[in-house]
JSON list of C-alpha atoms in Angstrom, two decimals:
[
{"chain": "A", "resi": 1326, "resn": "MET", "atom": "CA", "xyz": [0.00, 0.00, 0.00]},
{"chain": "A", "resi": 1327, "resn": "ARG", "atom": "CA", "xyz": [2.79, 2.36, 0.87]},
{"chain": "A", "resi": 1328, "resn": "LYS", "atom": "CA", "xyz": [4.51, 1.75, -2.48]},
{"chain": "A", "resi": 1329, "resn": "ALA", "atom": "CA", "xyz": [1.23, 2.38, -4.30]},
{"chain": "A", "resi": 1330, "resn": "THR", "atom": "CA", "xyz": [0.73, 5.68, -2.46]},
{"chain": "A", "resi": 1331, "resn": "PHE", "atom": "CA", "xyz": [4.24, 6.89, -3.28]},
{"chain": "A", "resi": 1332, "resn": "LEU", "atom": "CA", "xyz": [3.79, 5.74, -6.88]},
{"chain": "A", "resi": 1333, "resn": "LEU", "atom": "CA", "xyz": [0.54, 7.72, -7.09]},
{"chain": "A", "resi": 1334, "resn": "ILE", "atom": "CA", "xyz": [2.22, 10.82, -5.66]},
{"chain": "A", "resi": 1335, "resn": "ALA", "atom": "CA", "xyz": [5.15, 10.51, -8.07]},
{"chain": "A", "resi": 1336, "resn": "LEU", "atom": "CA", "xyz": [2.75, 10.09, -11.00]},
{"chain": "A", "resi": 1337, "resn": "LEU", "atom": "CA", "xyz": [0.73, 13.17, -10.02]},
{"chain": "A", "resi": 1338, "resn": "LEU", "atom": "CA", "xyz": [3.83, 15.28, -9.61]},
{"chain": "A", "resi": 1339, "resn": "ALA", "atom": "CA", "xyz": [5.26, 14.13, -12.92]},
{"chain": "A", "resi": 1340, "resn": "THR", "atom": "CA", "xyz": [2.10, 14.83, -14.95]},
{"chain": "A", "resi": 1341, "resn": "THR", "atom": "CA", "xyz": [1.31, 18.32, -13.69]},
{"chain": "A", "resi": 1342, "resn": "ALA", "atom": "CA", "xyz": [2.83, 21.35, -15.42]},
{"chain": "A", "resi": 1343, "resn": "ALA", "atom": "CA", "xyz": [2.32, 23.57, -12.37]},
{"chain": "A", "resi": 1344, "resn": "ASP", "atom": "CA", "xyz": [5.23, 24.74, -10.28]},
{"chain": "A", "resi": 1345, "resn": "LEU", "atom": "CA", "xyz": [4.90, 22.66, -7.15]},
{"chain": "A", "resi": 1346, "resn": "THR", "atom": "CA", "xyz": [6.65, 23.54, -3.92]},
{"chain": "A", "resi": 1347, "resn": "ALA", "atom": "CA", "xyz": [6.35, 22.25, -0.39]},
{"chain": "A", "resi": 1348, "resn": "GLN", "atom": "CA", "xyz": [3.81, 25.01, 0.27]},
{"chain": "A", "resi": 1349, "resn": "ASN", "atom": "CA", "xyz": [1.57, 23.90, -2.60]},
{"chain": "A", "resi": 1350, "resn": "VAL", "atom": "CA", "xyz": [1.50, 20.18, -1.81]},
{"chain": "A", "resi": 1351, "resn": "ALA", "atom": "CA", "xyz": [0.03, 18.69, 1.32]},
{"chain": "A", "resi": 1352, "resn": "MET", "atom": "CA", "xyz": [0.30, 14.97, 1.88]},
{"chain": "A", "resi": 1353, "resn": "VAL", "atom": "CA", "xyz": [-1.11, 12.78, 4.62]},
{"chain": "A", "resi": 1354, "resn": "VAL", "atom": "CA", "xyz": [-0.39, 9.06, 4.64]},
{"chain": "A", "resi": 1355, "resn": "GLY", "atom": "CA", "xyz": [-1.84, 6.75, 7.22]},
{"chain": "A", "resi": 1356, "resn": "ALA", "atom": "CA", "xyz": [-2.23, 3.03, 7.59]},
{"chain": "A", "resi": 1357, "resn": "GLY", "atom": "CA", "xyz": [-4.28, 1.99, 4.60]},
{"chain": "A", "resi": 1358, "resn": "SER", "atom": "CA", "xyz": [-5.24, 5.50, 3.40]},
{"chain": "A", "resi": 1359, "resn": "GLY", "atom": "CA", "xyz": [-3.67, 8.43, 1.66]},
{"chain": "A", "resi": 1360, "resn": "SER", "atom": "CA", "xyz": [-4.51, 11.77, 0.11]},
{"chain": "A", "resi": 1361, "resn": "VAL", "atom": "CA", "xyz": [-2.75, 14.30, -2.04]},
{"chain": "A", "resi": 1362, "resn": "ARG", "atom": "CA", "xyz": [-3.67, 17.96, -2.57]},
{"chain": "A", "resi": 1363, "resn": "VAL", "atom": "CA", "xyz": [-2.15, 19.67, -5.62]},
{"chain": "A", "resi": 1364, "resn": "THR", "atom": "CA", "xyz": [-2.66, 23.37, -6.32]},
{"chain": "A", "resi": 1365, "resn": "GLY", "atom": "CA", "xyz": [-2.02, 24.44, -9.90]},
{"chain": "A", "resi": 1366, "resn": "GLY", "atom": "CA", "xyz": [-2.86, 27.23, -12.29]},
{"chain": "A", "resi": 1367, "resn": "ALA", "atom": "CA", "xyz": [-3.22, 27.97, -15.95]},
{"chain": "A", "resi": 1368, "resn": "THR", "atom": "CA", "xyz": [-2.47, 31.02, -18.04]},
{"chain": "A", "resi": 1369, "resn": "ILE", "atom": "CA", "xyz": [-4.91, 31.74, -20.86]},
{"chain": "A", "resi": 1370, "resn": "PRO", "atom": "CA", "xyz": [-3.49, 34.00, -23.59]},
{"chain": "A", "resi": 1371, "resn": "GLU", "atom": "CA", "xyz": [-5.43, 37.09, -24.59]},
{"chain": "A", "resi": 1372, "resn": "ILE", "atom": "CA", "xyz": [-7.07, 36.81, -27.98]},
{"chain": "A", "resi": 1373, "resn": "LEU", "atom": "CA", "xyz": [-8.34, 39.83, -29.91]},
{"chain": "A", "resi": 1374, "resn": "ASN", "atom": "CA", "xyz": [-9.61, 39.70, -33.48]},
{"chain": "A", "resi": 1375, "resn": "LEU", "atom": "CA", "xyz": [-10.47, 42.77, -35.54]},
{"chain": "A", "resi": 1376, "resn": "ARG", "atom": "CA", "xyz": [-11.87, 42.75, -39.05]},
{"chain": "A", "resi": 1377, "resn": "GLN", "atom": "CA", "xyz": [-13.46, 45.33, -41.30]},
{"chain": "A", "resi": 1378, "resn": "THR", "atom": "CA", "xyz": [-17.01, 44.30, -42.23]},
{"chain": "A", "resi": 1379, "resn": "ALA", "atom": "CA", "xyz": [-17.98, 47.05, -44.71]},
{"chain": "A", "resi": 1380, "resn": "GLN", "atom": "CA", "xyz": [-16.34, 49.52, -47.06]},
{"chain": "A", "resi": 1381, "resn": "PRO", "atom": "CA", "xyz": [-16.25, 53.20, -46.02]},
{"chain": "A", "resi": 1382, "resn": "THR", "atom": "CA", "xyz": [-19.56, 54.94, -46.63]},
{"chain": "A", "resi": 1383, "resn": "ALA", "atom": "CA", "xyz": [-19.82, 58.72, -47.17]},
{"chain": "A", "resi": 1384, "resn": "THR", "atom": "CA", "xyz": [-22.43, 60.09, -44.76]},
{"chain": "A", "resi": 1385, "resn": "TRP", "atom": "CA", "xyz": [-22.00, 63.87, -44.79]},
{"chain": "A", "resi": 1386, "resn": "GLN", "atom": "CA", "xyz": [-20.33, 66.52, -46.93]},
{"chain": "A", "resi": 1387, "resn": "GLY", "atom": "CA", "xyz": [-18.90, 69.55, -45.16]},
{"chain": "A", "resi": 1388, "resn": "ASP", "atom": "CA", "xyz": [-17.31, 72.69, -46.63]},
{"chain": "A", "resi": 1389, "resn": "THR", "atom": "CA", "xyz": [-13.74, 71.35, -46.43]},
{"chain": "A", "resi": 1390, "resn": "PHE", "atom": "CA", "xyz": [-14.17, 67.65, -45.63]},
{"chain": "A", "resi": 1391, "resn": "THR", "atom": "CA", "xyz": [-16.30, 64.55, -46.16]},
{"chain": "A", "resi": 1392, "resn": "GLU", "atom": "CA", "xyz": [-17.42, 62.39, -43.25]},
{"chain": "A", "resi": 1393, "resn": "TYR", "atom": "CA", "xyz": [-17.37, 58.60, -43.63]},
{"chain": "A", "resi": 1394, "resn": "THR", "atom": "CA", "xyz": [-18.44, 55.68, -41.48]},
{"chain": "A", "resi": 1395, "resn": "LEU", "atom": "CA", "xyz": [-16.39, 52.50, -41.22]},
{"chain": "A", "resi": 1396, "resn": "LYS", "atom": "CA", "xyz": [-17.69, 49.23, -39.79]},
{"chain": "A", "resi": 1397, "resn": "TYR", "atom": "CA", "xyz": [-15.50, 46.77, -37.89]},
{"chain": "A", "resi": 1398, "resn": "GLN", "atom": "CA", "xyz": [-16.16, 43.68, -35.81]},
{"chain": "A", "resi": 1399, "resn": "VAL", "atom": "CA", "xyz": [-14.18, 43.02, -32.64]},
{"chain": "A", "resi": 1400, "resn": "ALA", "atom": "CA", "xyz": [-14.03, 39.67, -30.84]},
{"chain": "A", "resi": 1401, "resn": "GLY", "atom": "CA", "xyz": [-11.90, 38.91, -27.81]},
{"chain": "A", "resi": 1402, "resn": "ASN", "atom": "CA", "xyz": [-11.61, 37.15, -24.49]},
{"chain": "A", "resi": 1403, "resn": "VAL", "atom": "CA", "xyz": [-10.53, 40.27, -22.56]},
{"chain": "A", "resi": 1404, "resn": "ARG", "atom": "CA", "xyz": [-11.70, 43.88, -22.16]},
{"chain": "A", "resi": 1405, "resn": "TRP", "atom": "CA", "xyz": [-10.55, 45.82, -25.22]},
{"chain": "A", "resi": 1406, "resn": "ASP", "atom": "CA", "xyz": [-10.05, 49.27, -26.72]},
{"chain": "A", "resi": 1407, "resn": "LEU", "atom": "CA", "xyz": [-10.19, 50.00, -30.44]},
{"chain": "A", "resi": 1408, "resn": "VAL", "atom": "CA", "xyz": [-7.41, 52.49, -31.20]},
{"chain": "A", "resi": 1409, "resn": "ALA", "atom": "CA", "xyz": [-6.48, 54.35, -34.40]},
{"chain": "A", "resi": 1410, "resn": "ASN", "atom": "CA", "xyz": [-2.75, 53.65, -34.63]},
{"chain": "A", "resi": 1411, "resn": "THR", "atom": "CA", "xyz": [-2.02, 54.85, -38.20]},
{"chain": "A", "resi": 1412, "resn": "VAL", "atom": "CA", "xyz": [-3.91, 57.89, -39.46]},
{"chain": "A", "resi": 1413, "resn": "PRO", "atom": "CA", "xyz": [-2.86, 59.41, -42.81]},
{"chain": "A", "resi": 1414, "resn": "ALA", "atom": "CA", "xyz": [-2.51, 63.17, -43.33]},
{"chain": "A", "resi": 1415, "resn": "GLY", "atom": "CA", "xyz": [-5.85, 64.91, -43.76]},
{"chain": "A", "resi": 1416, "resn": "VAL", "atom": "CA", "xyz": [-7.78, 62.30, -41.77]},
{"chain": "A", "resi": 1417, "resn": "THR", "atom": "CA", "xyz": [-9.26, 62.71, -38.29]},
{"chain": "A", "resi": 1418, "resn": "VAL", "atom": "CA", "xyz": [-11.11, 60.13, -36.20]},
{"chain": "A", "resi": 1419, "resn": "LEU", "atom": "CA", "xyz": [-13.96, 60.67, -33.74]},
{"chain": "A", "resi": 1420, "resn": "ASP", "atom": "CA", "xyz": [-12.85, 59.32, -30.35]},
{"chain": "A", "resi": 1421, "resn": "THR", "atom": "CA", "xyz": [-14.95, 58.16, -27.40]},
{"chain": "A", "resi": 1422, "resn": "GLN", "atom": "CA", "xyz": [-14.79, 61.66, -25.85]},
{"chain": "A", "resi": 1423, "resn": "GLY", "atom": "CA", "xyz": [-16.38, 63.26, -28.93]},
{"chain": "A", "resi": 1424, "resn": "ASP", "atom": "CA", "xyz": [-13.18, 64.89, -30.21]},
{"chain": "A", "resi": 1425, "resn": "TRP", "atom": "CA", "xyz": [-11.84, 64.67, -33.76]},
{"chain": "A", "resi": 1426, "resn": "ILE", "atom": "CA", "xyz": [-8.19, 63.69, -33.38]},
{"chain": "A", "resi": 1427, "resn": "ARG", "atom": "CA", "xyz": [-5.46, 61.87, -35.27]},
{"chain": "A", "resi": 1428, "resn": "GLU", "atom": "CA", "xyz": [-3.34, 58.92, -34.12]},
{"chain": "A", "resi": 1429, "resn": "GLY", "atom": "CA", "xyz": [-4.03, 57.36, -30.75]},
{"chain": "A", "resi": 1430, "resn": "ALA", "atom": "CA", "xyz": [-7.77, 57.99, -30.83]},
{"chain": "A", "resi": 1431, "resn": "THR", "atom": "CA", "xyz": [-9.66, 55.41, -28.80]},
{"chain": "A", "resi": 1432, "resn": "THR", "atom": "CA", "xyz": [-12.79, 54.92, -30.89]},
{"chain": "A", "resi": 1433, "resn": "ALA", "atom": "CA", "xyz": [-14.55, 52.20, -28.87]},
{"chain": "A", "resi": 1434, "resn": "THR", "atom": "CA", "xyz": [-14.21, 50.05, -25.78]},
{"chain": "A", "resi": 1435, "resn": "GLY", "atom": "CA", "xyz": [-15.79, 46.72, -24.96]},
{"chain": "A", "resi": 1436, "resn": "THR", "atom": "CA", "xyz": [-15.93, 43.62, -22.83]},
{"chain": "A", "resi": 1437, "resn": "PRO", "atom": "CA", "xyz": [-15.16, 40.01, -23.80]},
{"chain": "A", "resi": 1438, "resn": "THR", "atom": "CA", "xyz": [-17.40, 39.08, -26.71]},
{"chain": "A", "resi": 1439, "resn": "ASN", "atom": "CA", "xyz": [-17.75, 36.74, -29.67]},
{"chain": "A", "resi": 1440, "resn": "GLY", "atom": "CA", "xyz": [-18.22, 39.68, -32.02]},
{"chain": "A", "resi": 1441, "resn": "THR", "atom": "CA", "xyz": [-19.31, 43.27, -31.56]},
{"chain": "A", "resi": 1442, "resn": "GLU", "atom": "CA", "xyz": [-20.08, 45.49, -34.54]},
{"chain": "A", "resi": 1443, "resn": "ILE", "atom": "CA", "xyz": [-18.41, 48.91, -34.20]},
{"chain": "A", "resi": 1444, "resn": "THR", "atom": "CA", "xyz": [-19.13, 51.98, -36.34]},
{"chain": "A", "resi": 1445, "resn": "ILE", "atom": "CA", "xyz": [-16.28, 54.49, -36.59]},
{"chain": "A", "resi": 1446, "resn": "ARG", "atom": "CA", "xyz": [-16.66, 58.02, -37.94]},
{"chain": "A", "resi": 1447, "resn": "VAL", "atom": "CA", "xyz": [-13.79, 59.66, -39.81]},
{"chain": "A", "resi": 1448, "resn": "ARG", "atom": "CA", "xyz": [-13.41, 63.03, -41.54]},
{"chain": "A", "resi": 1449, "resn": "ILE", "atom": "CA", "xyz": [-11.40, 63.23, -44.73]},
{"chain": "A", "resi": 1450, "resn": "ALA", "atom": "CA", "xyz": [-10.15, 66.70, -45.62]},
{"chain": "A", "resi": 1451, "resn": "ASP", "atom": "CA", "xyz": [-10.43, 67.83, -49.22]},
{"chain": "A", "resi": 1452, "resn": "GLY", "atom": "CA", "xyz": [-7.12, 67.06, -50.90]},
{"chain": "A", "resi": 1453, "resn": "ALA", "atom": "CA", "xyz": [-6.25, 64.09, -48.65]},
{"chain": "A", "resi": 1454, "resn": "THR", "atom": "CA", "xyz": [-4.44, 61.18, -50.24]},
{"chain": "A", "resi": 1455, "resn": "PRO", "atom": "CA", "xyz": [-6.80, 58.97, -52.29]},
{"chain": "A", "resi": 1456, "resn": "THR", "atom": "CA", "xyz": [-5.47, 55.86, -50.53]},
{"chain": "A", "resi": 1457, "resn": "TRP", "atom": "CA", "xyz": [-6.56, 57.03, -47.07]},
{"chain": "A", "resi": 1458, "resn": "ALA", "atom": "CA", "xyz": [-8.88, 54.02, -46.59]},
{"chain": "A", "resi": 1459, "resn": "GLN", "atom": "CA", "xyz": [-6.02, 51.56, -47.17]},
{"chain": "A", "resi": 1460, "resn": "ASP", "atom": "CA", "xyz": [-3.56, 53.57, -45.06]},
{"chain": "A", "resi": 1461, "resn": "LEU", "atom": "CA", "xyz": [-5.90, 54.01, -42.07]},
{"chain": "A", "resi": 1462, "resn": "ARG", "atom": "CA", "xyz": [-5.15, 51.33, -39.45]},
{"chain": "A", "resi": 1463, "resn": "PHE", "atom": "CA", "xyz": [-6.97, 50.39, -36.26]},
{"chain": "A", "resi": 1464, "resn": "ASP", "atom": "CA", "xyz": [-5.79, 48.05, -33.54]},
{"chain": "A", "resi": 1465, "resn": "ALA", "atom": "CA", "xyz": [-7.76, 46.14, -30.89]},
{"chain": "A", "resi": 1466, "resn": "ARG", "atom": "CA", "xyz": [-5.76, 46.32, -27.66]},
{"chain": "A", "resi": 1467, "resn": "ARG", "atom": "CA", "xyz": [-6.28, 44.96, -24.19]},
{"chain": "A", "resi": 1468, "resn": "ALA", "atom": "CA", "xyz": [-7.93, 47.55, -21.93]},
{"chain": "A", "resi": 1469, "resn": "PHE", "atom": "CA", "xyz": [-6.58, 47.79, -18.39]}
]
């Protein structure tokens, strides 16, 4: 019985990937009985997926700019922020505070989800580069 108990303990310690120390393992062996307590943990990586779901749509024409809406879908297993990380010259993005700014604009925030549709508003100044839609980049980042 004693050999079987030690064999069981050795097997449990060999198969776990957790860092086990004397503080994490408690063992009691008596005549004819035994128990093992193993405390372990797992680290789950953060996953964030961002994809554009529709082409830019012109929604309003101003005196010196045209306003467009862009649609994206965000899915992730953590809280997230959608941030404009590359904004071409002549383009401004509406952030969550209601300000039209360039790079670094946080355009949306969310909680873990399988897919949330986000609408982003951008203003394109007259004379901006014609490839602004391809050059404009957003990034889903973990929110702290």
